[in-house]
Coordinates of C-alpha atoms in Angstrom, one line a residue:
X1 CA 16.4 -45.3 -5.1
X2 CA 15.2 -42.3 -4.3
X3 CA 16.4 -39.6 -2.1
X4 CA 14.3 -38.2 0.6
X5 CA 15.3 -34.8 1.4
X6 CA 14.6 -34.1 5.5
X7 CA 12.2 -31.3 5.6
X8 CA 12.0 -27.7 8.2
X9 CA 9.3 -27.3 9.5
X10 CA 8.6 -24.5 7.2
X11 CA 9.2 -26.8 4.3
X12 CA 6.7 -29.4 6.3
X13 CA 4.1 -26.7 6.9
X14 CA 4.0 -25.2 3.2
X15 CA 4.0 -28.8 1.7
X16 CA 0.5 -29.4 3.9
X17 CA -0.5 -27.0 2.9
X18 CA 0.4 -27.7 -1.5
X19 CA 3.1 -26.5 -2.0
X20 CA 6.5 -27.2 -2.8
X21 CA 9.7 -24.9 -1.5
X22 CA 10.7 -22.7 -4.5
X23 CA 11.3 -19.9 -3.5
X24 CA 15.0 -19.0 -1.4
X25 CA 13.3 -19.5 2.2
X26 CA 16.7 -16.5 3.2
X27 CA 14.3 -14.0 5.6
X28 CA 14.4 -13.9 9.4
X29 CA 11.6 -13.0 11.1
X30 CA 13.3 -9.3 11.8
X31 CA 13.5 -8.2 7.7
X32 CA 9.9 -10.0 7.5
X33 CA 9.1 -7.4 9.7
X34 CA 11.7 -4.5 8.0
X35 CA 9.1 -4.9 4.6
X36 CA 5.2 -4.6 5.4
X37 CA 7.5 -1.5 8.0
X38 CA 9.1 -0.1 5.0
X39 CA 6.1 -0.2 2.9
X40 CA 3.8 1.5 5.7
X41 CA 6.9 4.3 4.9
X42 CA 5.8 6.7 7.5
X43 CA 7.9 8.9 5.5
X44 CA 5.8 8.1 2.7
X45 CA 2.2 8.8 3.6
X46 CA 2.3 10.7 5.8
X47 CA 4.4 13.2 3.3
X48 CA 2.5 13.1 0.6
X49 CA -1.4 11.6 0.9
X50 CA -0.8 14.9 4.2
X51 CA -2.3 17.8 2.2
X52 CA -5.7 15.1 2.0
X53 CA -6.1 15.0 5.4
X54 CA -5.3 19.6 5.4
X55 CA -8.1 19.8 2.6
X56 CA -10.7 18.0 4.1
X57 CA -10.8 18.8 7.6
X58 CA -7.8 20.6 9.1
X59 CA -4.8 20.4 12.2
X60 CA -7.9 18.9 13.4
X61 CA -8.3 15.6 12.0
X62 CA -5.0 15.3 11.1
X63 CA -4.4 15.0 14.9
X64 CA -7.7 12.9 16.4
X65 CA -8.4 11.3 12.5
X66 CA -4.9 9.5 12.9
X67 CA -4.8 7.6 16.2
X68 CA -9.1 6.8 15.9
X69 CA -8.1 5.4 12.4
X70 CA -5.1 4.0 13.1
X71 CA -7.0 2.1 16.0
X72 CA -9.0 0.9 14.0
X73 CA -6.5 -0.5 11.4
X74 CA -4.5 -2.5 14.0
X75 CA -7.8 -4.1 14.8
X76 CA -7.7 -6.2 11.0
X77 CA -4.2 -5.9 10.9
X78 CA -4.5 -8.4 14.4
X79 CA -7.1 -10.8 11.8
X80 CA -5.2 -11.1 9.5
X81 CA -1.7 -11.9 11.4
X82 CA -4.0 -14.7 13.0
X83 CA -4.8 -16.1 8.8
X84 CA -1.0 -15.3 8.0
X85 CA 0.1 -18.3 10.8
X86 CA -3.0 -20.5 9.5
X87 CA -2.0 -19.8 6.0
X88 CA 1.9 -18.8 5.6
X89 CA 1.9 -19.1 1.2
X90 CA 3.0 -16.4 -1.1
X91 CA -0.5 -16.0 -1.5
X92 CA -1.6 -14.5 1.0
X93 CA -5.0 -12.9 0.9
X94 CA -5.9 -14.7 -2.2
X95 CA -4.9 -18.0 -0.8
X96 CA -7.0 -17.4 2.8
X97 CA -10.1 -16.6 0.8
X98 CA -10.0 -19.4 -1.5
X99 CA -9.5 -22.0 0.9
X100 CA -12.6 -20.0 3.1
X101 CA -14.9 -19.5 0.6
X102 CA -13.8 -21.5 -2.7
X103 CA -12.4 -20.3 -5.8
X104 CA -14.8 -17.3 -6.9
X105 CA -13.7 -15.8 -3.2
X106 CA -9.9 -16.3 -4.6
X107 CA -10.3 -14.9 -8.1
X108 CA -12.8 -11.7 -6.7
X109 CA -10.0 -11.4 -3.5
X110 CA -6.8 -11.7 -5.4
X111 CA -8.1 -9.4 -8.6
X112 CA -8.6 -7.1 -5.6
X113 CA -5.3 -6.5 -4.2
X114 CA -3.3 -7.3 -7.0
X115 CA -5.1 -3.3 -9.0
X116 CA -4.7 -2.7 -5.1
X117 CA -0.6 -3.4 -5.0
X118 CA -0.1 -2.3 -8.3
X119 CA -2.0 1.0 -7.7
X120 CA 0.5 1.5 -4.7
X121 CA 3.1 0.4 -6.2
X122 CA 2.6 4.0 -8.6
X123 CA 1.8 6.6 -5.9
X124 CA 5.0 5.6 -4.2
X125 CA 7.3 5.8 -6.5
X126 CA 5.5 8.7 -7.9
X127 CA 5.5 11.0 -4.2
X128 CA 9.6 10.0 -4.8
X129 CA 10.0 11.8 -7.7
X130 CA 7.9 14.4 -6.3
X131 CA 9.8 14.7 -2.9
X132 CA 12.8 14.9 -4.8
X133 CA 12.4 16.9 -6.8
X134 CA 11.6 19.7 -4.3
X135 CA 15.3 18.7 -2.4
X136 CA 16.7 19.5 -5.3
X137 CA 14.6 23.0 -6.1
X138 CA 15.1 23.7 -2.5
X139 CA 19.1 23.5 -2.0
X140 CA 19.1 25.5 -5.4
X141 CA 18.1 28.7 -5.6
X142 CA 18.2 28.0 -9.8
X143 CA 16.8 25.0 -9.3
X144 CA 12.7 25.2 -10.5
X145 CA 10.7 22.3 -8.8
X146 CA 7.1 21.3 -10.1
X147 CA 7.4 20.9 -13.6
X148 CA 5.0 17.6 -14.7
X149 CA 6.9 16.4 -17.7
X150 CA 10.0 16.5 -15.8
X151 CA 8.2 14.4 -12.0
X152 CA 7.4 12.3 -14.8
X153 CA 10.3 11.4 -15.9
X154 CA 12.6 10.7 -12.5
X155 CA 9.1 8.4 -11.8
X156 CA 10.4 6.6 -14.8
X157 CA 14.2 6.3 -13.2
X158 CA 12.3 5.3 -9.9
X159 CA 10.6 2.4 -11.1
X160 CA 13.5 1.1 -12.9
X161 CA 15.8 1.4 -10.1
X162 CA 13.1 -0.5 -8.1
X163 CA 12.9 -2.8 -10.5
X164 CA 16.3 -3.7 -10.8
X165 CA 16.9 -3.8 -7.1
X166 CA 15.3 -6.5 -7.3
X167 CA 15.4 -7.6 -10.6
X168 CA 18.9 -8.0 -9.0
X169 CA 19.4 -9.9 -5.8
X170 CA 16.6 -11.0 -3.1
X171 CA 20.4 -10.6 -0.8
X172 CA 20.3 -7.2 -1.4
X173 CA 16.5 -6.2 -1.5
X174 CA 16.3 -7.7 2.2
X175 CA 19.1 -5.9 3.6
X176 CA 18.0 -2.5 2.0
X177 CA 14.9 -3.6 3.9
X178 CA 16.9 -3.4 6.8
X179 CA 18.4 -0.1 6.4
X180 CA 14.8 0.9 5.2
X181 CA 13.7 1.3 8.6
X182 CA 16.8 2.4 10.9
X183 CA 15.8 5.0 7.9
X184 CA 12.7 5.4 8.9
X185 CA 13.1 5.4 12.5
X186 CA 16.1 7.8 13.0
X187 CA 14.9 9.9 9.7
X188 CA 11.6 10.4 11.3
X189 CA 13.2 11.2 14.7
X190 CA 15.8 13.3 12.4
X191 CA 12.6 14.9 11.5
X192 CA 10.4 15.6 14.6
X193 CA 13.5 16.7 16.1
X194 CA 14.6 19.6 13.1
X195 CA 10.8 20.9 13.7
X196 CA 11.4 20.8 17.5
X197 CA 15.1 22.7 18.2
X198 CA 15.2 24.1 14.1
X199 CA 12.9 26.8 13.5
X200 CA 13.9 29.5 11.7
X201 CA 14.6 33.2 12.9
X202 CA 11.1 35.4 13.6
X203 CA 9.2 31.5 13.7
X204 CA 7.0 29.7 16.3
X205 CA 5.3 26.6 17.2
X206 CA 1.5 26.5 16.6
X207 CA -0.2 26.3 19.4
X208 CA -2.0 23.5 20.9
X209 CA -5.8 24.7 20.6
X210 CA -5.1 25.4 16.8
X211 CA -3.9 22.3 16.3
X212 CA -6.4 19.6 17.9
X213 CA -9.2 22.4 17.1
X214 CA -8.4 24.3 14.3
X215 CA -10.5 23.2 10.6
X216 CA -10.0 23.7 7.1
X217 CA -12.6 22.9 3.5
X218 CA -9.9 22.7 1.3
X219 CA -12.4 20.9 -1.2
X220 CA -14.3 23.6 -3.2
X221 CA -17.6 22.5 -1.3
X222 CA -20.0 23.7 1.1
X223 CA -18.6 27.1 0.3
X224 CA -15.5 27.0 3.0
X225 CA -17.9 26.2 5.4
X226 CA -16.8 23.2 8.6
X227 CA -19.0 23.6 10.6
X228 CA -21.9 22.6 8.4
X229 CA -23.7 18.8 9.0
X230 CA -22.8 18.6 4.5
X231 CA -19.3 18.9 5.5
X232 CA -18.8 16.2 8.6
X233 CA -21.2 14.1 5.8
X234 CA -18.4 14.1 2.8
X235 CA -15.6 16.0 2.8
X236 CA -14.3 15.5 7.3
X237 CA -14.4 11.0 5.5
X238 CA -12.1 11.8 3.2
X239 CA -8.7 13.3 5.5
X240 CA -9.6 9.4 7.1
X241 CA -8.0 8.8 3.4
X242 CA -4.1 9.9 4.9
X243 CA -4.3 7.4 7.6
X244 CA -6.3 4.4 5.8
X245 CA -3.7 5.1 2.9
X246 CA -0.3 5.5 4.9
X247 CA -0.5 2.5 6.8
X248 CA -1.0 0.0 3.8
X249 CA 0.7 -2.5 2.4
X250 CA 1.8 -4.7 5.7
X251 CA -0.2 -7.9 4.0
X252 CA 3.3 -7.8 2.7
X253 CA 4.3 -9.7 6.0
X254 CA 1.6 -12.7 4.1
X255 CA 3.7 -12.1 0.6
X256 CA 6.9 -12.9 2.3
X257 CA 6.1 -15.1 4.0
X258 CA 6.8 -18.3 1.4
X259 CA 10.9 -16.9 2.2
X260 CA 10.5 -16.4 5.7
X261 CA 12.0 -18.8 8.1
X262 CA 9.3 -19.8 11.4
X263 CA 6.7 -17.8 9.2
X264 CA 4.1 -19.2 11.4
X265 CA 5.3 -16.9 13.9
X266 CA 7.2 -13.7 12.5
X267 CA 5.0 -13.3 9.7
X268 CA 1.7 -13.3 12.4
X269 CA 3.8 -10.7 14.2
X270 CA 5.5 -9.0 11.4
X271 CA 2.1 -7.4 10.4
X272 CA 1.3 -6.7 13.9
X273 CA 3.6 -4.6 15.3
X274 CA 4.8 -2.7 11.7
X275 CA 1.1 -1.2 12.6
X276 CA 1.7 -1.2 15.5
X277 CA 4.7 0.8 15.8
X278 CA 4.5 2.6 12.4
X279 CA 0.8 3.9 14.5
X280 CA 2.9 5.6 16.8
X281 CA 5.8 7.0 14.6
X282 CA 3.7 8.2 12.2
X283 CA 1.1 10.4 14.8
X284 CA 4.3 11.7 16.1
X285 CA 5.5 12.9 13.3
X286 CA 2.1 14.5 11.8
X287 CA 2.0 16.7 15.1
X288 CA 5.1 17.4 14.4
X289 CA 3.6 19.2 11.0
X290 CA 0.7 20.7 12.2
X291 CA 2.9 22.6 15.2
X292 CA 5.5 23.5 12.9
X293 CA 2.9 26.0 10.6
X294 CA 3.7 29.4 10.3
X295 CA 0.5 30.9 8.5
X296 CA -3.1 28.2 8.3
X297 CA -3.9 30.5 5.5
X298 CA -0.6 30.0 3.6
X299 CA -0.6 26.0 3.6
X300 CA -4.8 25.8 2.8
X301 CA -3.0 28.4 -0.6
X302 CA -0.2 25.2 -1.3
X303 CA -3.0 23.1 -1.3
X304 CA -2.1 21.5 1.9
X305 CA 1.3 20.1 1.2
X306 CA 3.6 19.7 3.6
X307 CA 6.5 21.1 1.6
X308 CA 4.4 24.9 2.7
X309 CA 4.9 23.9 6.0
X310 CA 8.9 23.0 5.9
X311 CA 9.6 26.4 3.9
X312 CA 7.2 28.7 6.0
X313 CA 8.9 27.1 9.2
X314 CA 12.9 25.9 8.3
X315 CA 16.0 27.5 6.4
X316 CA 16.3 26.2 3.1
X317 CA 18.3 23.7 4.6
X318 CA 17.1 22.4 6.8
X319 CA 14.1 22.1 5.3
X320 CA 15.6 19.9 1.9
X321 CA 16.9 18.1 4.9
X322 CA 13.8 16.5 5.4
X323 CA 13.1 16.2 2.5
X324 CA 15.5 14.7 1.3
X325 CA 15.3 12.0 4.7
X326 CA 12.1 12.1 3.1
X327 CA 12.3 11.2 -0.8
X328 CA 15.2 8.5 0.2
X329 CA 12.5 6.5 2.9
X330 CA 10.2 7.0 -0.2
X331 CA 13.2 5.0 -2.4
X332 CA 13.2 2.2 0.0
X333 CA 9.3 1.8 0.8
X334 CA 9.3 1.6 -4.0
X335 CA 11.6 -1.4 -3.5
X336 CA 9.5 -3.3 -0.8
X337 CA 6.4 -2.3 -2.5
X338 CA 7.4 -3.8 -5.5
X339 CA 9.2 -7.4 -4.0
X340 CA 4.9 -7.9 -2.6
X341 CA 3.7 -6.9 -5.2
X342 CA 5.7 -9.7 -8.2
X343 CA 5.2 -12.0 -4.8
X344 CA 1.5 -11.7 -5.1
X345 CA 1.6 -11.8 -9.3
X346 CA 4.3 -15.2 -8.9
X347 CA 1.6 -16.5 -6.5
X348 CA -1.3 -15.8 -8.0
X349 CA 0.4 -16.6 -11.7
X350 CA 1.0 -20.3 -10.5
X351 CA -2.5 -20.9 -10.1
X352 CA -3.6 -20.5 -13.5
X353 CA -5.9 -17.3 -13.0
X354 CA -3.7 -14.3 -14.7
X355 CA -3.5 -14.0 -18.2
X356 CA 0.3 -14.6 -19.4
X357 CA 0.7 -17.1 -16.4
X358 CA 3.6 -19.0 -16.8
X359 CA 5.5 -15.8 -17.4
X360 CA 4.4 -14.4 -14.9
X361 CA 5.3 -17.2 -11.9
X362 CA 8.4 -18.0 -13.5
X363 CA 11.9 -17.3 -11.3
X364 CA 15.4 -16.7 -12.5
X365 CA 18.7 -18.2 -11.1
X366 CA 18.3 -15.7 -8.1
X367 CA 15.4 -17.4 -7.9
X368 CA 13.2 -13.5 -8.7
X369 CA 9.8 -13.1 -10.9
X370 CA 11.2 -11.1 -13.9
X371 CA 8.9 -10.5 -15.5
X372 CA 6.4 -9.6 -13.0
X373 CA 8.6 -7.4 -11.6
X374 CA 9.0 -5.2 -15.1
X375 CA 5.1 -5.7 -16.0
X376 CA 4.1 -4.3 -12.3
X377 CA 7.0 -1.0 -12.6
X378 CA 4.8 -0.6 -16.9
X379 CA 1.4 -0.7 -14.8
X380 CA 2.8 1.6 -12.4
X381 CA 3.2 3.8 -15.4
X382 CA 0.2 3.6 -18.0
X383 CA -1.8 4.0 -14.6
X384 CA -0.9 6.9 -12.9
X385 CA 0.1 8.8 -16.8
X386 CA -2.8 11.2 -16.0
X387 CA -0.3 13.3 -13.4
X388 CA 0.9 15.1 -16.1
X389 CA -2.4 16.8 -16.5
X390 CA -1.8 20.0 -14.2
X391 CA -5.2 20.2 -11.8
X392 CA -5.5 24.4 -10.5
X393 CA -8.2 24.3 -8.4
X394 CA -7.9 28.2 -7.7
X395 CA -8.1 30.8 -10.3
X396 CA -5.7 31.8 -12.5
X397 CA -4.4 34.5 -10.4
X398 CA -4.3 32.1 -6.8
X399 CA -3.5 28.7 -8.4
X400 CA -3.7 26.1 -5.8
X401 CA -2.3 23.5 -7.7
X402 CA -4.1 19.9 -6.1
X403 CA -2.5 16.3 -7.4
X404 CA -5.7 14.9 -8.2
X405 CA -3.9 12.2 -10.2
X406 CA -1.8 11.1 -7.1
X407 CA -5.2 11.3 -4.8
X408 CA -6.7 9.1 -7.5
X409 CA -4.1 6.1 -7.6
X410 CA -4.1 6.6 -3.9
X411 CA -7.2 5.8 -3.5
X412 CA -7.4 3.0 -6.3
X413 CA -4.9 1.6 -3.6
X414 CA -6.9 1.7 -0.9
X415 CA -9.9 0.5 -2.4
X416 CA -8.4 -2.6 -3.7
X417 CA -6.0 -3.7 -0.3
X418 CA -8.4 -3.3 1.5
X419 CA -11.7 -5.1 -0.1
X420 CA -9.0 -7.7 -0.6
X421 CA -8.6 -8.0 3.0
X422 CA -12.2 -7.9 4.0
X423 CA -12.9 -10.7 2.2
X424 CA -10.9 -13.8 4.4
X425 CA -11.4 -11.6 7.6
X426 CA -15.2 -12.6 7.1
X427 CA -14.9 -16.1 5.7
X428 CA -12.8 -16.5 9.4
X429 CA -15.6 -15.4 11.1
X430 CA -18.1 -17.1 9.0
X431 CA -15.7 -20.4 9.4
X432 CA -16.2 -19.8 13.2
X433 CA -15.2 -22.5 15.0
X434 CA -14.1 -24.6 12.4
X435 CA -11.3 -22.4 11.1
X436 CA -8.3 -24.4 12.5
X437 CA -5.8 -21.4 13.8
X438 CA -2.5 -21.4 13.8
X439 CA 0.6 -20.9 16.4
X440 CA -0.5 -17.2 16.7
X441 CA -4.3 -16.6 17.3
X442 CA -6.5 -14.3 18.5
X443 CA -8.9 -17.0 20.2
X444 CA -12.8 -16.0 21.0
X445 CA -11.6 -12.4 20.3
X446 CA -12.1 -12.8 16.7
X447 CA -15.8 -13.5 16.8
X448 CA -16.1 -9.1 17.3
X449 CA -12.7 -7.9 15.9
X450 CA -13.3 -9.0 12.3
X451 CA -16.8 -7.5 12.2
X452 CA -15.3 -4.1 13.7
X453 CA -12.2 -5.0 10.8
X454 CA -15.2 -5.1 8.2
X455 CA -16.9 -2.4 8.7
X456 CA -14.0 -0.2 9.3
X457 CA -13.5 -1.6 5.4
X458 CA -16.3 -1.5 3.9
X459 CA -17.1 2.5 5.3
X460 CA -13.6 4.1 3.6
X461 CA -14.3 2.5 1.0
X462 CA -16.9 4.3 0.5
X463 CA -15.4 7.1 1.5
X464 CA -11.9 6.7 -1.2
X465 CA -15.2 7.3 -4.4
X466 CA -15.3 10.1 -3.1
X467 CA -14.8 13.3 -4.9
X468 CA -11.9 15.1 -3.8
X469 CA -13.0 18.5 -5.7
X470 CA -15.9 19.6 -6.4
X471 CA -15.0 20.3 -9.9
X472 CA -14.7 17.2 -10.5
X473 CA -18.5 16.3 -10.3
X474 CA -20.2 17.2 -13.7
X475 CA -23.2 18.9 -12.0
X476 CA -20.5 22.0 -10.9
X477 CA -20.1 24.7 -13.0
X478 CA -16.3 24.3 -13.7
X479 CA -16.1 20.5 -14.2
X480 CA -14.0 19.2 -16.7
X481 CA -11.7 15.7 -16.5
X482 CA -8.7 16.5 -14.8
X483 CA -10.8 16.9 -11.8
X484 CA -12.5 13.6 -11.5
X485 CA -11.1 11.7 -8.9
X486 CA -10.7 8.5 -10.8
X487 CA -10.7 6.0 -8.9
X488 CA -14.6 4.3 -9.3
X489 CA -13.8 5.0 -12.9
X490 CA -11.1 2.2 -12.7
X491 CA -12.6 -0.1 -9.9
X492 CA -16.1 -0.8 -10.6
X493 CA -14.6 -0.6 -14.3
X494 CA -12.2 -3.7 -13.6
X495 CA -14.7 -5.0 -11.8
X496 CA -17.7 -5.4 -14.0
X497 CA -14.6 -6.7 -16.7
X498 CA -13.5 -9.3 -13.6
X499 CA -17.5 -10.3 -13.3
X500 CA -17.7 -10.8 -17.7
X501 CA -14.5 -12.2 -17.2
X502 CA -15.8 -15.0 -14.7
X503 CA -18.7 -15.9 -15.9
X504 CA -17.3 -16.2 -20.0
X505 CA -14.5 -18.2 -19.1
X506 CA -12.6 -18.6 -15.6
X507 CA -16.0 -19.7 -13.4
X508 CA -14.8 -22.9 -16.0
X509 CA -11.2 -24.0 -15.4
X510 CA -10.4 -22.5 -12.4
X511 CA -10.3 -24.6 -8.9
X512 CA -8.4 -22.4 -6.8
X513 CA -4.8 -22.9 -5.6
X514 CA -2.9 -25.5 -7.6
X515 CA -0.9 -27.6 -6.0
X516 CA 2.8 -27.9 -6.9
X517 CA 3.9 -30.3 -3.8
X518 CA 3.8 -33.9 -6.3
X519 CA 5.5 -32.0 -9.2
X520 CA 9.5 -33.9 -10.1
X521 CA 11.8 -32.8 -8.8
X522 CA 13.1 -29.9 -10.3
X523 CA 10.2 -28.5 -12.7
X524 CA 8.1 -25.0 -11.2
X525 CA 4.9 -24.2 -11.1
X526 CA 6.1 -22.0 -14.6
X527 CA 6.8 -25.5 -16.7
X528 CA 4.4 -26.7 -15.4
X529 CA 1.9 -24.1 -16.4
X530 CA 3.4 -24.4 -19.9
X531 CA 3.3 -27.9 -19.9
X532 CA -0.1 -27.5 -20.3
X533 CA -0.2 -24.9 -22.3
X534 CA 1.3 -26.6 -25.1
X535 CA -0.9 -29.7 -24.5
X536 CA 1.6 -32.3 -22.2
X537 CA 0.5 -32.9 -19.2

């Protein structure tokens, strides 16, 4: 006699989509929101990529650019909320694209998503290492911050700790993510309060005029001019990447949907709410930074680094406190990023789309894809190796140290993730009334929202390929490879390799998402892959 198991509503919906429940569904709706809020992490992006805004536009570009770009990102998020409500699976974006556009659309979307997530892992962990170094240097006068080899060691330690947290326990991870939300809320509030009420003697707040109209061109292009058409078209747009990079990774709510209770509603809310609250909190935080600037030229000479502002405005004790709050938030963010990446890798491998699928889709006794966690950490180290090279875009007498490699990894994350978002959003628009919505829907508003979302993504993805230093263009007299934004090389190179891989091999056997719902009890997706590889059926 066959034992009949009563399926929950979530398990029933997952079975309709072709999957049986393998991952542990223990996350609440709040935990689902929490992981996206933690990955967006205003304590990471607003701090680590502040220089992209400052060097390519200055205070005005940040003060006005953030709310404008954040509003457009919210539209993207609302489009994705509708999709996750209809298809709450770990594959998320990749699965939606496959369902709406076929295997080819799914294959490219999945790989862009995976490349973006791996780059975000790397950038957040490296940011955490950098801010740990800055924190130690601020509290200890005998410690000299800025040694790139030492920062790289911290980077490896951060990745190793995040990997251990991910491998050790799903419950611990959920607890950390819930703590992380409050750390981000109260930590960001504390930073704002410190920058308002704890300025050192003699320091003062900047004027409203300087914050909302002050401009900077520290890119090396157009002779430092901020009024030319060249600056407006080629330099100012790069400041958008500050917002676009910070408010990303909210697809985590989709990747964790198979582990979330009442996923069709909870994951949809997790996406748009995490964007909305981060957008408001991030703007307040950035305005606090800008009003604390004491010497605009000094910040520019410091490469637009936010730590320069804290050292100008605060005593070393308060500056160190602000840096510590940020570094801790970035560690929480690294753990959450790795969770999202490995769930996406698990789902993509479950459908055989990644070489070595049987390893990446294998779960340990805690139902965690251990091999995927380790692989994501190793790849993060490899793509960040160029950060070991010191880059001075100033002169020997007046050095301006800019983290070109860090900004490149940031841009790879932005391009990979957002192009992956654009494909299913466009396909949903194309499907029109044939699209079967879930519990959470945009109604008829999808007709204009999807188009705005896709247009914004295409513009920012193009901007992310721009050089971030004048010395990084081949016709510059001082050109050297260390100044190059290597985003176009990695993104275009990856697309060419994927195109070759698709045409030589993948298109002959890849059919998109596989179903696991009909597998016998006790047989997982990775078991099925292993059987196929050994000629079993």
